[in-house]
Amino acid sequence: MSFRRAVKLVCGVAGGSAVVVACAYLADRHREVVRFNPGLSGVLHAAQPSAYNSHSWDYNWDKREPSSVTSTKRRGSAGDENGVEAENNKPTATRHIFLIRHSQYILNGSSDKERRLTPLGRDQAELTGQRLASLGLKYNMLIHSSMARATETAQIISTHLPGVEMVSCDLLREGAPIEPVPPVSHWKPEAVQYHEDGARIEAAFRRYIHRADPKQKEDSYEIIVCHANVIRYFVCRALQFPPEGWLRLGLNNGSITWLTIRPSGRVALRALGDSGFMPPDKVTRT
């Protein structure tokens, strides 16, 4: 429907000479705006709500949706073994995943071993560990990247979480997950780096970010200490946002990002890069 026709309809319903004059004025103004700004017409239409702009949620994003695990055609009927199998494959627990960015480190180190935490970075890790401990949660595991700065951060955090098992993982190492959109001029890895790092970081996502196994009966709380690029990519993928947008997110050193994955496959972001527990003079983003 044209704007002019819509105005006529509104005027016909509202009635009154004053309303008619006002509606005619709006119609003329719309024509003038579009005449001098042709491109604005599309913008005005694009601003209107549209059902076609909605994005449906893929409940089987982690390939663990119960109906996809079984080959059932009829479920839930009496005596139906497939129905029982599907019910047994239905998760019931919620996974809470805390993604921790490593603390500040020595940027000019010539090798990974030399890129260890600065004194400020160690203070940040202490504060992050204290914050995680203060939540009073029963953590199941602490997984960390095998790079020096992440390993050291995890070791300091673990002193505040006695009894929590620590595991190192090469898949969580820093890298270039996917070419960002929009591009940036100060950071342009070679295409081969995206090709290699992207596959590895995606493999890490598939290993660690998914709904609970059906055998898991209680909610779990897991900590993953890794890197900004990895965390930002994980968040975009888990929320089913375009992964190319990962570089639009910013994370402070030692910050906490909290993902919740429900048995249904729904994912919620409870915190993104939280560092509010640190004094202002301790906050960095190197």
Coordinates of C-alpha atoms in Angstrom, one line a residue:
M1 CA 0.0 0.0 0.0
S2 CA 1.3 3.4 -0.9
F3 CA 1.9 6.1 1.7
R4 CA -0.6 8.4 0.0
R5 CA -3.3 5.7 0.1
A6 CA -2.6 4.9 3.7
V7 CA -3.0 8.5 4.6
K8 CA -6.3 8.6 2.9
L9 CA -7.5 5.6 4.8
V10 CA -6.4 7.1 8.1
C11 CA -8.1 10.4 7.2
G12 CA -11.3 8.6 6.3
V13 CA -11.4 6.8 9.6
A14 CA -10.4 9.8 11.7
G15 CA -12.5 12.4 9.8
G16 CA -12.4 16.2 10.6
S17 CA -11.0 18.9 8.4
A18 CA -8.0 19.5 10.7
V19 CA -7.0 15.8 10.5
V20 CA -7.4 15.9 6.7
V21 CA -5.2 18.9 6.3
A22 CA -2.5 17.3 8.6
C23 CA -2.7 14.0 6.7
A24 CA -2.3 15.8 3.3
Y25 CA 0.7 17.7 4.7
L26 CA 2.4 14.4 5.8
A27 CA 1.7 12.9 2.4
D28 CA 3.3 15.9 0.6
R29 CA 6.3 15.8 3.0
H30 CA 6.9 12.1 2.3
R31 CA 6.9 12.8 -1.4
E32 CA 9.4 15.7 -1.0
V33 CA 11.7 13.6 1.2
V34 CA 11.7 10.7 -1.3
R35 CA 12.1 13.0 -4.3
F36 CA 15.3 14.7 -2.8
N37 CA 16.5 11.5 -1.1
P38 CA 15.5 8.5 -3.4
G39 CA 17.5 6.1 -1.3
L40 CA 15.6 7.0 1.8
S41 CA 12.4 5.3 0.4
G42 CA 14.0 1.9 0.9
V43 CA 15.2 2.8 4.3
L44 CA 11.7 3.9 5.4
H45 CA 10.2 0.6 4.2
A46 CA 13.1 -1.4 5.7
A47 CA 12.3 0.2 9.1
Q48 CA 8.9 -1.4 9.1
P49 CA 8.6 -4.7 11.1
S50 CA 8.5 -7.7 8.9
A51 CA 7.9 -11.4 9.7
Y52 CA 10.4 -12.2 7.0
N53 CA 13.3 -10.6 9.0
S54 CA 12.9 -13.1 11.9
H55 CA 15.5 -15.9 12.3
S56 CA 14.2 -19.2 13.6
W57 CA 16.2 -20.9 16.3
D58 CA 17.9 -24.2 15.3
Y59 CA 17.3 -26.5 18.2
N60 CA 19.6 -29.1 16.8
W61 CA 22.6 -26.8 16.5
D62 CA 24.7 -29.2 18.5
K63 CA 23.4 -32.3 16.8
R64 CA 22.1 -33.6 20.2
E65 CA 18.4 -32.9 19.9
P66 CA 16.8 -36.2 21.1
S67 CA 14.8 -36.8 18.0
S68 CA 17.9 -36.5 15.8
V69 CA 19.8 -39.1 18.0
T70 CA 17.2 -41.8 17.4
S71 CA 15.8 -43.2 14.2
T72 CA 12.3 -43.1 15.6
K73 CA 9.2 -42.5 13.5
R74 CA 6.6 -43.0 16.2
R75 CA 7.4 -41.9 19.7
G76 CA 5.7 -42.0 23.0
S77 CA 3.1 -44.7 22.2
A78 CA 2.6 -47.6 24.6
G79 CA 5.1 -50.4 24.0
D80 CA 7.1 -48.3 21.6
E81 CA 10.8 -49.1 22.1
N82 CA 11.8 -46.2 20.0
G83 CA 9.8 -43.9 22.2
V84 CA 11.6 -45.2 25.3
E85 CA 14.9 -44.8 23.5
A86 CA 14.1 -41.2 22.6
E87 CA 13.1 -40.5 26.2
N88 CA 16.3 -42.0 27.5
N89 CA 18.3 -39.7 25.1
K90 CA 16.6 -36.6 26.4
P91 CA 18.9 -34.3 28.5
T92 CA 17.6 -33.1 31.8
A93 CA 20.6 -31.1 33.2
T94 CA 21.7 -27.5 32.5
R95 CA 25.3 -26.7 31.6
H96 CA 26.9 -23.4 32.9
I97 CA 30.1 -22.5 31.1
F98 CA 32.3 -19.7 32.4
L99 CA 34.7 -18.4 29.7
I100 CA 37.6 -16.6 31.2
R101 CA 39.9 -14.4 29.2
H102 CA 43.5 -14.7 30.4
S103 CA 45.0 -11.8 32.4
Q104 CA 47.4 -9.1 31.1
Y105 CA 50.7 -10.6 29.8
I106 CA 54.1 -9.5 28.5
L107 CA 53.3 -8.5 24.9
N108 CA 56.9 -8.3 23.6
G109 CA 57.9 -11.8 24.5
S110 CA 59.7 -13.5 21.6
S111 CA 58.1 -16.9 22.3
D112 CA 54.9 -18.2 24.0
K113 CA 56.9 -19.2 27.1
E114 CA 58.1 -15.6 27.5
R115 CA 54.6 -14.1 27.2
R116 CA 53.8 -14.7 30.8
L117 CA 51.6 -12.6 33.0
T118 CA 52.7 -9.2 34.2
P119 CA 52.4 -8.4 38.0
L120 CA 49.1 -6.6 37.2
G121 CA 48.0 -9.7 35.2
R122 CA 48.7 -11.9 38.3
D123 CA 46.6 -9.5 40.4
Q124 CA 43.8 -9.7 37.9
A125 CA 43.8 -13.5 38.0
E126 CA 43.6 -13.4 41.8
L127 CA 40.6 -11.2 41.6
T128 CA 38.9 -13.4 39.0
G129 CA 39.6 -16.5 41.1
Q130 CA 38.1 -14.7 44.1
R131 CA 35.0 -13.7 42.1
L132 CA 34.4 -17.3 40.9
A133 CA 34.8 -18.6 44.4
S134 CA 32.4 -16.0 45.8
L135 CA 29.6 -17.3 43.6
G136 CA 29.4 -20.4 45.8
L137 CA 29.0 -22.8 42.9
K138 CA 30.2 -26.4 42.7
Y139 CA 32.6 -26.3 39.8
N140 CA 33.1 -29.6 37.9
M141 CA 36.3 -28.8 35.9
L142 CA 38.7 -26.1 35.0
I143 CA 39.9 -26.4 31.3
H144 CA 42.5 -24.0 30.0
S145 CA 44.4 -23.2 26.8
S146 CA 47.9 -24.6 26.7
M147 CA 49.4 -21.2 26.0
A148 CA 51.5 -19.8 28.8
R149 CA 49.3 -16.8 29.7
A150 CA 46.2 -18.9 29.9
T151 CA 47.9 -21.7 31.8
E152 CA 49.3 -19.2 34.4
T153 CA 45.9 -17.5 34.7
A154 CA 44.2 -20.9 35.3
Q155 CA 46.8 -21.9 37.9
I156 CA 46.2 -18.7 39.9
I157 CA 42.4 -19.1 39.7
S158 CA 42.7 -22.7 40.8
T159 CA 44.2 -21.7 44.1
H160 CA 40.8 -20.2 45.0
L161 CA 38.9 -23.3 43.9
P162 CA 40.6 -26.2 45.7
G163 CA 39.7 -29.7 44.5
V164 CA 38.6 -28.6 41.0
E165 CA 40.4 -30.7 38.3
M166 CA 42.5 -28.8 35.8
V167 CA 42.9 -29.9 32.2
S168 CA 45.0 -28.4 29.4
C169 CA 43.8 -28.3 25.8
D170 CA 45.6 -27.2 22.6
L171 CA 42.3 -26.6 20.8
L172 CA 41.7 -23.5 22.9
R173 CA 44.9 -21.7 21.8
E174 CA 44.5 -18.2 20.4
G175 CA 44.0 -17.7 16.7
A176 CA 42.0 -16.2 13.8
P177 CA 38.6 -18.0 13.9
I178 CA 37.1 -16.4 10.8
E179 CA 37.6 -13.3 8.7
P180 CA 35.7 -10.5 10.6
V181 CA 33.0 -8.4 9.1
P182 CA 33.5 -5.5 8.9
P183 CA 37.3 -5.9 8.3
V184 CA 39.9 -4.0 10.3
S185 CA 43.0 -2.4 8.9
H186 CA 45.4 -3.0 11.8
W187 CA 45.0 -6.8 11.8
K188 CA 45.0 -8.9 8.6
P189 CA 46.1 -12.5 9.0
E190 CA 46.8 -14.5 5.9
A191 CA 44.0 -16.6 4.5
V192 CA 45.9 -19.8 5.5
Q193 CA 45.7 -18.7 9.1
Y194 CA 42.0 -18.4 9.0
H195 CA 41.8 -21.8 7.3
E196 CA 43.9 -23.5 10.0
D197 CA 42.9 -21.7 13.1
G198 CA 39.3 -21.6 12.1
A199 CA 39.0 -25.3 11.9
R200 CA 40.7 -25.8 15.2
I201 CA 38.6 -23.2 17.1
E202 CA 35.4 -24.6 15.6
A203 CA 36.5 -28.0 16.8
A204 CA 37.0 -26.6 20.3
F205 CA 33.5 -25.1 20.1
R206 CA 32.0 -28.5 19.2
R207 CA 33.9 -30.2 21.9
Y208 CA 33.0 -27.9 24.8
I209 CA 29.8 -25.9 23.8
H210 CA 26.8 -28.2 23.7
R211 CA 23.9 -29.3 25.8
A212 CA 24.4 -31.8 28.6
D213 CA 24.7 -35.5 28.0
P214 CA 21.5 -37.5 28.9
K215 CA 23.5 -39.4 31.5
Q216 CA 24.2 -36.1 33.3
K217 CA 21.7 -35.8 36.1
E218 CA 22.8 -32.6 37.9
D219 CA 23.5 -29.2 36.6
S220 CA 27.2 -28.6 35.8
Y221 CA 29.5 -25.6 36.2
E222 CA 32.6 -25.6 34.1
I223 CA 35.4 -23.0 33.7
I224 CA 37.3 -22.5 30.4
V225 CA 40.3 -20.2 30.5
C226 CA 41.4 -19.1 27.1
H227 CA 41.6 -16.1 24.8
A228 CA 39.5 -13.2 23.5
N229 CA 39.2 -14.4 19.9
V230 CA 38.2 -17.8 21.0
I231 CA 35.6 -16.6 23.5
R232 CA 34.1 -14.1 21.1
Y233 CA 33.7 -16.7 18.4
F234 CA 32.1 -19.1 20.9
V235 CA 29.6 -16.5 21.9
C236 CA 28.5 -15.8 18.4
R237 CA 28.2 -19.4 17.5
A238 CA 26.4 -20.4 20.7
L239 CA 23.8 -17.6 20.2
Q240 CA 23.5 -18.4 16.5
F241 CA 24.7 -14.9 15.6
P242 CA 26.7 -14.5 12.4
P243 CA 30.2 -15.7 13.5
E244 CA 31.8 -13.1 11.3
G245 CA 30.8 -10.5 13.9
W246 CA 33.1 -11.8 16.6
L247 CA 35.5 -8.9 16.4
R248 CA 32.7 -6.4 17.3
L249 CA 32.8 -7.8 20.9
G250 CA 35.3 -6.5 23.4
L251 CA 36.7 -8.4 26.4
N252 CA 38.8 -7.1 29.3
N253 CA 41.7 -9.2 30.7
G254 CA 40.5 -11.7 33.4
S255 CA 36.8 -11.0 32.5
I256 CA 34.0 -13.6 32.9
T257 CA 31.6 -14.6 30.2
W258 CA 28.8 -16.9 31.3
L259 CA 26.9 -19.1 28.9
T260 CA 23.9 -21.3 30.0
I261 CA 22.8 -24.2 27.8
R262 CA 19.4 -25.7 28.7
P263 CA 18.4 -29.3 28.0
S264 CA 16.1 -28.1 25.3
G265 CA 19.1 -26.6 23.4
R266 CA 18.3 -23.0 24.3
V267 CA 21.3 -20.9 25.0
A268 CA 21.5 -17.7 27.2
L269 CA 24.3 -15.3 27.7
R270 CA 24.2 -14.3 31.4
A271 CA 27.3 -12.2 31.3
L272 CA 29.7 -10.9 28.6
G273 CA 33.2 -9.8 29.6
D274 CA 32.2 -9.0 33.2
S275 CA 35.1 -7.3 35.0
G276 CA 33.0 -5.2 37.4
F277 CA 34.6 -7.1 40.3
M278 CA 37.9 -5.4 39.6
P279 CA 39.0 -1.9 40.8
P280 CA 39.2 0.5 37.9
D281 CA 43.0 0.7 38.1
K282 CA 43.2 -3.1 37.6
V283 CA 41.1 -3.2 34.3
T284 CA 43.0 -3.7 31.0
R285 CA 42.3 -5.0 27.6
T286 CA 45.7 -5.9 26.1

